[in-house]
PDB file of N, CA and C in Angstrom:
ATOM      1  N   MET A   1      -9.924   8.141   5.927  1.00  0.00           N
ATOM      2  CA  MET A   1      -8.522   8.167   5.079  1.00  0.00           C
ATOM      3  C   MET A   1      -8.107   8.506   6.355  1.00  0.00           C
ATOM      4  N   GLN A   2      -6.579   7.292   6.070  1.00  0.00           N
ATOM      5  CA  GLN A   2      -5.300   7.446   6.864  1.00  0.00           C
ATOM      6  C   GLN A   2      -3.923   7.999   6.561  1.00  0.00           C
ATOM      7  N   ASN A   3      -3.415   8.575   7.239  1.00  0.00           N
ATOM      8  CA  ASN A   3      -1.978   9.213   6.443  1.00  0.00           C
ATOM      9  C   ASN A   3      -0.893   8.033   7.544  1.00  0.00           C
ATOM     10  N   LEU A   4       0.117   7.558   6.605  1.00  0.00           N
ATOM     11  CA  LEU A   4       0.867   6.342   7.534  1.00  0.00           C
ATOM     12  C   LEU A   4       1.913   6.492   6.881  1.00  0.00           C
ATOM     13  N   VAL A   5       3.022   5.860   7.968  1.00  0.00           N
ATOM     14  CA  VAL A   5       4.494   6.095   7.692  1.00  0.00           C
ATOM     15  C   VAL A   5       4.804   4.491   7.448  1.00  0.00           C
ATOM     16  N   ILE A   6       5.288   4.112   6.450  1.00  0.00           N
ATOM     17  CA  ILE A   6       5.546   2.823   6.171  1.00  0.00           C
ATOM     18  C   ILE A   6       7.041   2.687   6.516  1.00  0.00           C
ATOM     19  N   ASN A   7       7.220   1.741   7.538  1.00  0.00           N
ATOM     20  CA  ASN A   7       8.871   1.536   7.592  1.00  0.00           C
ATOM     21  C   ASN A   7       9.607   0.060   7.558  1.00  0.00           C
ATOM     22  N   ASN A   8       8.690  -1.148   7.203  1.00  0.00           N
ATOM     23  CA  ASN A   8       9.114  -2.091   6.835  1.00  0.00           C
ATOM     24  C   ASN A   8       7.759  -2.603   5.983  1.00  0.00           C
ATOM     25  N   GLY A   9       8.631  -3.769   5.462  1.00  0.00           N
ATOM     26  CA  GLY A   9       7.405  -4.182   4.525  1.00  0.00           C
ATOM     27  C   GLY A   9       8.439  -5.449   3.075  1.00  0.00           C
ATOM     28  N   LYS A  10       7.471  -6.126   2.583  1.00  0.00           N
ATOM     29  CA  LYS A  10       8.241  -6.726   1.515  1.00  0.00           C
ATOM     30  C   LYS A  10       6.934  -6.881   0.087  1.00  0.00           C
ATOM     31  N   PHE A  11       7.467  -7.530  -0.732  1.00  0.00           N
ATOM     32  CA  PHE A  11       6.646  -7.695  -2.162  1.00  0.00           C
ATOM     33  C   PHE A  11       6.110  -9.217  -2.433  1.00  0.00           C
ATOM     34  N   SER A  12       4.938  -9.389  -2.511  1.00  0.00           N
ATOM     35  CA  SER A  12       4.305 -10.584  -2.306  1.00  0.00           C
ATOM     36  C   SER A  12       4.975 -11.380  -3.629  1.00  0.00           C
ATOM     37  N   ALA A  13       4.605 -12.471  -4.339  1.00  0.00           N
ATOM     38  CA  ALA A  13       4.902 -13.753  -5.161  1.00  0.00           C
ATOM     39  C   ALA A  13       4.511 -12.840  -6.671  1.00  0.00           C
ATOM     40  N   VAL A  14       3.179 -12.227  -6.469  1.00  0.00           N
ATOM     41  CA  VAL A  14       2.714 -11.420  -7.609  1.00  0.00           C
ATOM     42  C   VAL A  14       3.340 -10.054  -7.511  1.00  0.00           C
ATOM     43  N   GLY A  15       4.003  -9.574  -6.727  1.00  0.00           N
ATOM     44  CA  GLY A  15       4.414  -8.114  -7.019  1.00  0.00           C
ATOM     45  C   GLY A  15       3.621  -6.999  -6.070  1.00  0.00           C
ATOM     46  N   ASN A  16       2.577  -7.048  -5.582  1.00  0.00           N
ATOM     47  CA  ASN A  16       2.239  -6.069  -4.867  1.00  0.00           C
ATOM     48  C   ASN A  16       3.119  -6.321  -3.040  1.00  0.00           C
ATOM     49  N   PHE A  17       2.786  -4.645  -2.657  1.00  0.00           N
ATOM     50  CA  PHE A  17       3.939  -4.643  -1.112  1.00  0.00           C
ATOM     51  C   PHE A  17       2.906  -4.748  -0.295  1.00  0.00           C
ATOM     52  N   SER A  18       3.357  -5.464   1.029  1.00  0.00           N
ATOM     53  CA  SER A  18       2.940  -5.379   2.396  1.00  0.00           C
ATOM     54  C   SER A  18       3.400  -4.550   3.061  1.00  0.00           C
ATOM     55  N   GLY A  19       3.289  -3.441   3.187  1.00  0.00           N
ATOM     56  CA  GLY A  19       4.146  -2.782   3.903  1.00  0.00           C
ATOM     57  C   GLY A  19       3.163  -2.460   5.015  1.00  0.00           C
ATOM     58  N   TYR A  20       4.293  -2.209   6.360  1.00  0.00           N
ATOM     59  CA  TYR A  20       3.972  -1.979   7.750  1.00  0.00           C
ATOM     60  C   TYR A  20       4.380  -0.713   8.374  1.00  0.00           C
ATOM     61  N   THR A  21       3.314  -0.308   9.103  1.00  0.00           N
ATOM     62  CA  THR A  21       3.677   0.767  10.293  1.00  0.00           C
ATOM     63  C   THR A  21       4.379   0.802  11.678  1.00  0.00           C
ATOM     64  N   ALA A  22       4.966   1.504  12.014  1.00  0.00           N
ATOM     65  CA  ALA A  22       5.903   1.234  13.380  1.00  0.00           C
ATOM     66  C   ALA A  22       4.684   0.148  14.412  1.00  0.00           C
ATOM     67  N   LEU A  23       3.852   0.471  14.554  1.00  0.00           N
ATOM     68  CA  LEU A  23       2.657   0.032  15.008  1.00  0.00           C
ATOM     69  C   LEU A  23       1.891  -1.247  14.247  1.00  0.00           C
ATOM     70  N   GLY A  24       2.407  -1.931  13.383  1.00  0.00           N
ATOM     71  CA  GLY A  24       2.154  -3.119  13.201  1.00  0.00           C
ATOM     72  C   GLY A  24       0.957  -3.457  11.786  1.00  0.00           C
ATOM     73  N   LYS A  25       0.527  -1.904  11.886  1.00  0.00           N
ATOM     74  CA  LYS A  25      -0.953  -1.981  11.001  1.00  0.00           C
ATOM     75  C   LYS A  25      -0.170  -2.361   9.448  1.00  0.00           C
ATOM     76  N   ARG A  26      -0.813  -3.318   8.848  1.00  0.00           N
ATOM     77  CA  ARG A  26      -0.526  -3.774   7.565  1.00  0.00           C
ATOM     78  C   ARG A  26      -1.034  -2.990   6.399  1.00  0.00           C
ATOM     79  N   VAL A  27      -0.380  -2.658   5.373  1.00  0.00           N
ATOM     80  CA  VAL A  27      -1.516  -1.838   4.626  1.00  0.00           C
ATOM     81  C   VAL A  27      -1.002  -2.299   3.035  1.00  0.00           C
ATOM     82  N   HIS A  28      -1.998  -2.909   2.378  1.00  0.00           N
ATOM     83  CA  HIS A  28      -1.668  -3.322   0.776  1.00  0.00           C
ATOM     84  C   HIS A  28      -1.414  -2.397   0.063  1.00  0.00           C
ATOM     85  N   ILE A  29      -0.544  -2.388  -0.812  1.00  0.00           N
ATOM     86  CA  ILE A  29      -0.031  -1.444  -1.749  1.00  0.00           C
ATOM     87  C   ILE A  29       0.068  -2.363  -3.314  1.00  0.00           C
ATOM     88  N   TYR A  30      -0.512  -1.816  -4.087  1.00  0.00           N
ATOM     89  CA  TYR A  30      -0.617  -2.600  -5.535  1.00  0.00           C
ATOM     90  C   TYR A  30       0.799  -2.155  -6.377  1.00  0.00           C
ATOM     91  N   LYS A  31       1.044  -3.699  -6.977  1.00  0.00           N
ATOM     92  CA  LYS A  31       2.362  -3.407  -7.771  1.00  0.00           C
ATOM     93  C   LYS A  31       2.820  -2.310  -8.565  1.00  0.00           C
ATOM     94  N   ARG A  32       1.646  -1.845  -9.271  1.00  0.00           N
ATOM     95  CA  ARG A  32       1.719  -0.474 -10.045  1.00  0.00           C
ATOM     96  C   ARG A  32       1.983   0.788  -9.411  1.00  0.00           C
ATOM     97  N   GLN A  33       1.592   0.760  -8.272  1.00  0.00           N
ATOM     98  CA  GLN A  33       2.354   1.965  -7.378  1.00  0.00           C
ATOM     99  C   GLN A  33       3.410   2.068  -7.037  1.00  0.00           C
ATOM    100  N   MET A  34       3.933   0.832  -6.750  1.00  0.00           N
ATOM    101  CA  MET A  34       5.482   0.953  -6.242  1.00  0.00           C
ATOM    102  C   MET A  34       6.549   0.673  -7.696  1.00  0.00           C
ATOM    103  N   GLU A  35       5.613   0.091  -8.517  1.00  0.00           N
ATOM    104  CA  GLU A  35       6.175   0.752  -9.670  1.00  0.00           C
ATOM    105  C   GLU A  35       6.605   1.822 -10.117  1.00  0.00           C
ATOM    106  N   THR A  36       5.683   3.030  -9.943  1.00  0.00           N
ATOM    107  CA  THR A  36       5.598   4.130 -10.184  1.00  0.00           C
ATOM    108  C   THR A  36       7.144   5.367  -9.525  1.00  0.00           C
ATOM    109  N   LEU A  37       6.738   4.338  -8.360  1.00  0.00           N
ATOM    110  CA  LEU A  37       8.135   5.085  -7.573  1.00  0.00           C
ATOM    111  C   LEU A  37       9.370   4.127  -7.993  1.00  0.00           C
ATOM    112  N   GLY A  38       9.407   3.406  -8.946  1.00  0.00           N
ATOM    113  CA  GLY A  38      10.806   2.979  -9.438  1.00  0.00           C
ATOM    114  C   GLY A  38      11.179   1.664  -8.508  1.00  0.00           C
ATOM    115  N   TRP A  39       9.782   1.041  -7.812  1.00  0.00           N
ATOM    116  CA  TRP A  39      10.366  -0.029  -6.790  1.00  0.00           C
ATOM    117  C   TRP A  39       9.898  -1.221  -7.546  1.00  0.00           C
ATOM    118  N   THR A  40      10.333  -2.193  -7.600  1.00  0.00           N
ATOM    119  CA  THR A  40       9.963  -3.782  -8.308  1.00  0.00           C
ATOM    120  C   THR A  40      10.687  -4.887  -6.974  1.00  0.00           C
ATOM    121  N   LYS A  41      11.608  -4.465  -6.334  1.00  0.00           N
ATOM    122  CA  LYS A  41      12.278  -5.706  -5.340  1.00  0.00           C
ATOM    123  C   LYS A  41      12.680  -4.969  -4.075  1.00  0.00           C
ATOM    124  N   ASP A  42      12.504  -5.700  -3.198  1.00  0.00           N
ATOM    125  CA  ASP A  42      12.484  -5.421  -1.933  1.00  0.00           C
ATOM    126  C   ASP A  42      13.758  -4.618  -1.802  1.00  0.00           C
ATOM    127  N   GLU A  43      14.781  -4.705  -2.182  1.00  0.00           N
ATOM    128  CA  GLU A  43      16.084  -4.015  -1.975  1.00  0.00           C
ATOM    129  C   GLU A  43      16.040  -2.606  -2.564  1.00  0.00           C
ATOM    130  N   GLU A  44      15.441  -2.151  -3.391  1.00  0.00           N
ATOM    131  CA  GLU A  44      15.072  -1.148  -3.954  1.00  0.00           C
ATOM    132  C   GLU A  44      14.104  -0.173  -3.055  1.00  0.00           C
ATOM    133  N   VAL A  45      13.517  -0.652  -1.976  1.00  0.00           N
ATOM    134  CA  VAL A  45      12.261   0.288  -1.410  1.00  0.00           C
ATOM    135  C   VAL A  45      13.120   1.199  -0.353  1.00  0.00           C
ATOM    136  N   LYS A  46      13.027   2.391  -0.673  1.00  0.00           N
ATOM    137  CA  LYS A  46      13.970   3.464   0.361  1.00  0.00           C
ATOM    138  C   LYS A  46      12.560   3.638   1.342  1.00  0.00           C
ATOM    139  N   LEU A  47      13.115   2.988   2.489  1.00  0.00           N
ATOM    140  CA  LEU A  47      12.497   3.730   4.004  1.00  0.00           C
ATOM    141  C   LEU A  47      12.998   4.525   4.850  1.00  0.00           C
ATOM    142  N   PRO A  48      11.997   5.444   5.322  1.00  0.00           N
ATOM    143  CA  PRO A  48      10.545   5.263   5.341  1.00  0.00           C
ATOM    144  C   PRO A  48       9.766   5.636   3.860  1.00  0.00           C
ATOM    145  N   PHE A  49       8.443   5.312   3.790  1.00  0.00           N
ATOM    146  CA  PHE A  49       7.756   6.036   2.560  1.00  0.00           C
ATOM    147  C   PHE A  49       6.550   6.540   3.097  1.00  0.00           C
ATOM    148  N   PHE A  50       5.374   6.651   2.679  1.00  0.00           N
ATOM    149  CA  PHE A  50       4.328   7.425   2.978  1.00  0.00           C
ATOM    150  C   PHE A  50       3.325   7.035   2.110  1.00  0.00           C
ATOM    151  N   VAL A  51       2.308   6.611   2.753  1.00  0.00           N
ATOM    152  CA  VAL A  51       1.093   6.411   2.125  1.00  0.00           C
ATOM    153  C   VAL A  51      -0.471   7.059   2.780  1.00  0.00           C
ATOM    154  N   ILE A  52      -1.490   7.593   1.812  1.00  0.00           N
ATOM    155  CA  ILE A  52      -2.857   7.744   1.942  1.00  0.00           C
ATOM    156  C   ILE A  52      -3.504   6.621   1.598  1.00  0.00           C
ATOM    157  N   ALA A  53      -4.234   5.689   2.802  1.00  0.00           N
ATOM    158  CA  ALA A  53      -4.785   4.680   2.497  1.00  0.00           C
ATOM    159  C   ALA A  53      -6.227   4.715   3.205  1.00  0.00           C
ATOM    160  N   GLU A  54      -6.980   3.903   2.946  1.00  0.00           N
ATOM    161  CA  GLU A  54      -8.310   3.668   3.477  1.00  0.00           C
ATOM    162  C   GLU A  54      -8.660   2.213   3.621  1.00  0.00           C
ATOM    163  N   GLU A  55      -9.637   1.658   4.281  1.00  0.00           N
ATOM    164  CA  GLU A  55     -10.278   0.422   4.332  1.00  0.00           C
ATOM    165  C   GLU A  55     -11.281   0.385   2.749  1.00  0.00           C
ATOM    166  N   LYS A  56     -10.766  -0.745   2.255  1.00  0.00           N
ATOM    167  CA  LYS A  56     -11.510  -1.070   0.924  1.00  0.00           C
ATOM    168  C   LYS A  56     -12.179  -2.544   0.967  1.00  0.00           C
ATOM    169  N   PRO A  57     -13.285  -2.998   0.669  1.00  0.00           N
ATOM    170  CA  PRO A  57     -13.897  -4.226   0.400  1.00  0.00           C
ATOM    171  C   PRO A  57     -12.727  -5.276  -0.521  1.00  0.00           C
ATOM    172  N   VAL A  58     -12.566  -6.158   0.038  1.00  0.00           N
ATOM    173  CA  VAL A  58     -12.201  -7.131  -0.923  1.00  0.00           C
ATOM    174  C   VAL A  58     -12.768  -8.651  -0.640  1.00  0.00           C
ATOM    175  N   ASP A  59     -13.198  -9.181  -2.014  1.00  0.00           N
ATOM    176  CA  ASP A  59     -13.593 -10.314  -2.328  1.00  0.00           C
ATOM    177  C   ASP A  59     -13.120 -11.270  -2.047  1.00  0.00           C
ATOM    178  N   THR A  60     -13.744 -12.718  -1.467  1.00  0.00           N
ATOM    179  CA  THR A  60     -12.860 -14.006  -1.774  1.00  0.00           C
ATOM    180  C   THR A  60     -13.729 -14.848  -2.727  1.00  0.00           C
ATOM    181  N   VAL A  61     -13.398 -15.339  -4.063  1.00  0.00           N
ATOM    182  CA  VAL A  61     -14.265 -16.347  -4.671  1.00  0.00           C
ATOM    183  C   VAL A  61     -13.655 -17.404  -4.265  1.00  0.00           C
ATOM    184  N   ASP A  62     -14.612 -18.628  -4.893  1.00  0.00           N
ATOM    185  CA  ASP A  62     -14.684 -19.936  -4.731  1.00  0.00           C
ATOM    186  C   ASP A  62     -14.161 -20.172  -6.402  1.00  0.00           C
ATOM    187  N   THR A  63     -13.783 -21.590  -6.529  1.00  0.00           N
ATOM    188  CA  THR A  63     -13.397 -21.776  -7.600  1.00  0.00           C
ATOM    189  C   THR A  63     -14.400 -21.972  -8.905  1.00  0.00           C
ATOM    190  N   ASN A  64     -15.552 -21.405  -8.636  1.00  0.00           N
ATOM    191  CA  ASN A  64     -16.298 -21.114  -9.683  1.00  0.00           C
ATOM    192  C   ASN A  64     -16.540 -19.886  -9.969  1.00  0.00           C
ATOM    193  N   GLY A  65     -16.109 -18.839  -9.025  1.00  0.00           N
ATOM    194  CA  GLY A  65     -15.482 -17.609  -9.575  1.00  0.00           C
ATOM    195  C   GLY A  65     -17.140 -16.978  -8.556  1.00  0.00           C
ATOM    196  N   GLN A  66     -17.705 -17.779  -7.571  1.00  0.00           N
ATOM    197  CA  GLN A  66     -18.509 -17.079  -6.952  1.00  0.00           C
ATOM    198  C   GLN A  66     -18.128 -16.220  -5.463  1.00  0.00           C
ATOM    199  N   ILE A  67     -18.519 -15.351  -5.056  1.00  0.00           N
ATOM    200  CA  ILE A  67     -18.345 -14.740  -3.714  1.00  0.00           C
ATOM    201  C   ILE A  67     -18.917 -15.534  -2.809  1.00  0.00           C
ATOM    202  N   VAL A  68     -17.645 -15.512  -2.013  1.00  0.00           N
ATOM    203  CA  VAL A  68     -17.694 -16.363  -0.669  1.00  0.00           C
ATOM    204  C   VAL A  68     -17.790 -15.455   0.624  1.00  0.00           C
ATOM    205  N   LYS A  69     -17.132 -14.343   0.420  1.00  0.00           N
ATOM    206  CA  LYS A  69     -16.730 -13.657   1.611  1.00  0.00           C
ATOM    207  C   LYS A  69     -16.172 -12.159   1.231  1.00  0.00           C
ATOM    208  N   THR A  70     -16.458 -11.287   1.972  1.00  0.00           N
ATOM    209  CA  THR A  70     -16.022  -9.976   2.034  1.00  0.00           C
ATOM    210  C   THR A  70     -15.263  -9.490   3.047  1.00  0.00           C
ATOM    211  N   ASP A  71     -13.795  -9.007   2.391  1.00  0.00           N
ATOM    212  CA  ASP A  71     -13.216  -8.749   3.913  1.00  0.00           C
ATOM    213  C   ASP A  71     -12.821  -7.156   3.521  1.00  0.00           C
ATOM    214  N   GLN A  72     -12.459  -6.510   4.525  1.00  0.00           N
ATOM    215  CA  GLN A  72     -12.244  -5.125   4.386  1.00  0.00           C
ATOM    216  C   GLN A  72      -9.933  -5.304   4.828  1.00  0.00           C
ATOM    217  N   ARG A  73      -9.371  -4.427   3.902  1.00  0.00           N
ATOM    218  CA  ARG A  73      -8.367  -4.080   3.815  1.00  0.00           C
ATOM    219  C   ARG A  73      -7.942  -2.918   3.763  1.00  0.00           C
ATOM    220  N   LEU A  74      -7.073  -2.530   4.474  1.00  0.00           N
ATOM    221  CA  LEU A  74      -6.323  -1.439   4.558  1.00  0.00           C
ATOM    222  C   LEU A  74      -5.578  -1.342   3.621  1.00  0.00           C
ATOM    223  N   THR A  75      -6.254  -0.148   2.408  1.00  0.00           N
ATOM    224  CA  THR A  75      -5.457  -0.380   0.940  1.00  0.00           C
ATOM    225  C   THR A  75      -4.622   1.145   0.638  1.00  0.00           C
ATOM    226  N   ALA A  76      -3.428   0.926   0.281  1.00  0.00           N
ATOM    227  CA  ALA A  76      -2.762   2.527  -0.535  1.00  0.00           C
ATOM    228  C   ALA A  76      -3.515   2.933  -1.634  1.00  0.00           C
ATOM    229  N   LEU A  77      -4.103   4.516  -1.247  1.00  0.00           N
ATOM    230  CA  LEU A  77      -4.664   5.247  -2.278  1.00  0.00           C
ATOM    231  C   LEU A  77      -3.686   5.814  -2.934  1.00  0.00           C
ATOM    232  N   SER A  78      -2.640   6.365  -2.476  1.00  0.00           N
ATOM    233  CA  SER A  78      -1.432   7.250  -3.201  1.00  0.00           C
ATOM    234  C   SER A  78      -0.225   6.681  -2.155  1.00  0.00           C
ATOM    235  N   VAL A  79       1.102   6.519  -2.770  1.00  0.00           N
ATOM    236  CA  VAL A  79       2.048   6.239  -2.001  1.00  0.00           C
ATOM    237  C   VAL A  79       3.233   7.366  -2.442  1.00  0.00           C
ATOM    238  N   PHE A  80       4.081   7.873  -1.399  1.00  0.00           N
ATOM    239  CA  PHE A  80       5.249   8.956  -1.717  1.00  0.00           C
ATOM    240  C   PHE A  80       6.403   8.119  -1.147  1.00  0.00           C
ATOM    241  N   LYS A  81       7.275   9.011  -1.935  1.00  0.00           N
ATOM    242  CA  LYS A  81       8.624   8.860  -1.397  1.00  0.00           C
ATOM    243  C   LYS A  81       9.170   9.917  -0.183  1.00  0.00           C
ATOM    244  N   THR A  82       8.357  10.926  -0.142  1.00  0.00           N
ATOM    245  CA  THR A  82       8.679  11.836   1.018  1.00  0.00           C
ATOM    246  C   THR A  82       7.257  12.387   1.699  1.00  0.00           C
ATOM    247  N   ARG A  83       7.653  12.793   2.939  1.00  0.00           N
ATOM    248  CA  ARG A  83       6.723  13.472   3.905  1.00  0.00           C
ATOM    249  C   ARG A  83       5.632  14.511   2.627  1.00  0.00           C
ATOM    250  N   GLU A  84       7.140  15.376   2.159  1.00  0.00           N
ATOM    251  CA  GLU A  84       6.648  16.495   1.693  1.00  0.00           C
ATOM    252  C   GLU A  84       5.798  16.565   0.611  1.00  0.00           C
ATOM    253  N   GLU A  85       6.196  15.400  -0.401  1.00  0.00           N
ATOM    254  CA  GLU A  85       5.156  15.081  -1.503  1.00  0.00           C
ATOM    255  C   GLU A  85       3.794  14.812  -0.995  1.00  0.00           C
ATOM    256  N   ARG A  86       3.879  13.957   0.225  1.00  0.00           N
ATOM    257  CA  ARG A  86       2.533  13.651   0.591  1.00  0.00           C
ATOM    258  C   ARG A  86       1.574  14.759   0.880  1.00  0.00           C
ATOM    259  N   SER A  87       2.349  15.942   1.881  1.00  0.00           N
ATOM    260  CA  SER A  87       1.656  17.140   2.170  1.00  0.00           C
ATOM    261  C   SER A  87       1.253  17.835   1.140  1.00  0.00           C
ATOM    262  N   GLU A  88       1.661  18.053   0.080  1.00  0.00           N
ATOM    263  CA  GLU A  88       1.738  18.876  -1.175  1.00  0.00           C
ATOM    264  C   GLU A  88       0.555  18.065  -1.678  1.00  0.00           C
ATOM    265  N   GLU A  89       0.374  16.743  -1.774  1.00  0.00           N
ATOM    266  CA  GLU A  89      -1.006  16.227  -2.591  1.00  0.00           C
ATOM    267  C   GLU A  89      -2.177  16.910  -1.348  1.00  0.00           C
ATOM    268  N   HIS A  90      -1.961  16.617  -0.489  1.00  0.00           N
ATOM    269  CA  HIS A  90      -3.403  17.353   0.828  1.00  0.00           C
ATOM    270  C   HIS A  90      -3.541  18.503   0.338  1.00  0.00           C
ATOM    271  N   THR A  91      -2.508  19.685  -0.133  1.00  0.00           N
ATOM    272  CA  THR A  91      -2.810  21.023  -0.115  1.00  0.00           C
ATOM    273  C   THR A  91      -3.228  21.298  -1.325  1.00  0.00           C
ATOM    274  N   SER A  92      -2.951  20.456  -2.514  1.00  0.00           N
ATOM    275  CA  SER A  92      -3.259  20.810  -3.844  1.00  0.00           C
ATOM    276  C   SER A  92      -4.815  20.666  -4.275  1.00  0.00           C
TER     277      SER A  92
END
């Protein structure tokens, strides 16, 4: 598990968010997580924000729905507007 600060990024066409740390580490953040914070457009996102993330398996499927490859993707488990909110989550 990693605690990361997201200082830039953008929404994809399907509404997920690709966030980046100052060192260029990419974090996948699901659409529903961003919506929970009230953010659905790039202009609404208040930077920096904070995530707890870990590597998760992601399958690539072919046109027949068969898994052709599994990769690892750094994925947000939780997203917080402030460092304090993230710290509270760790202590509770």
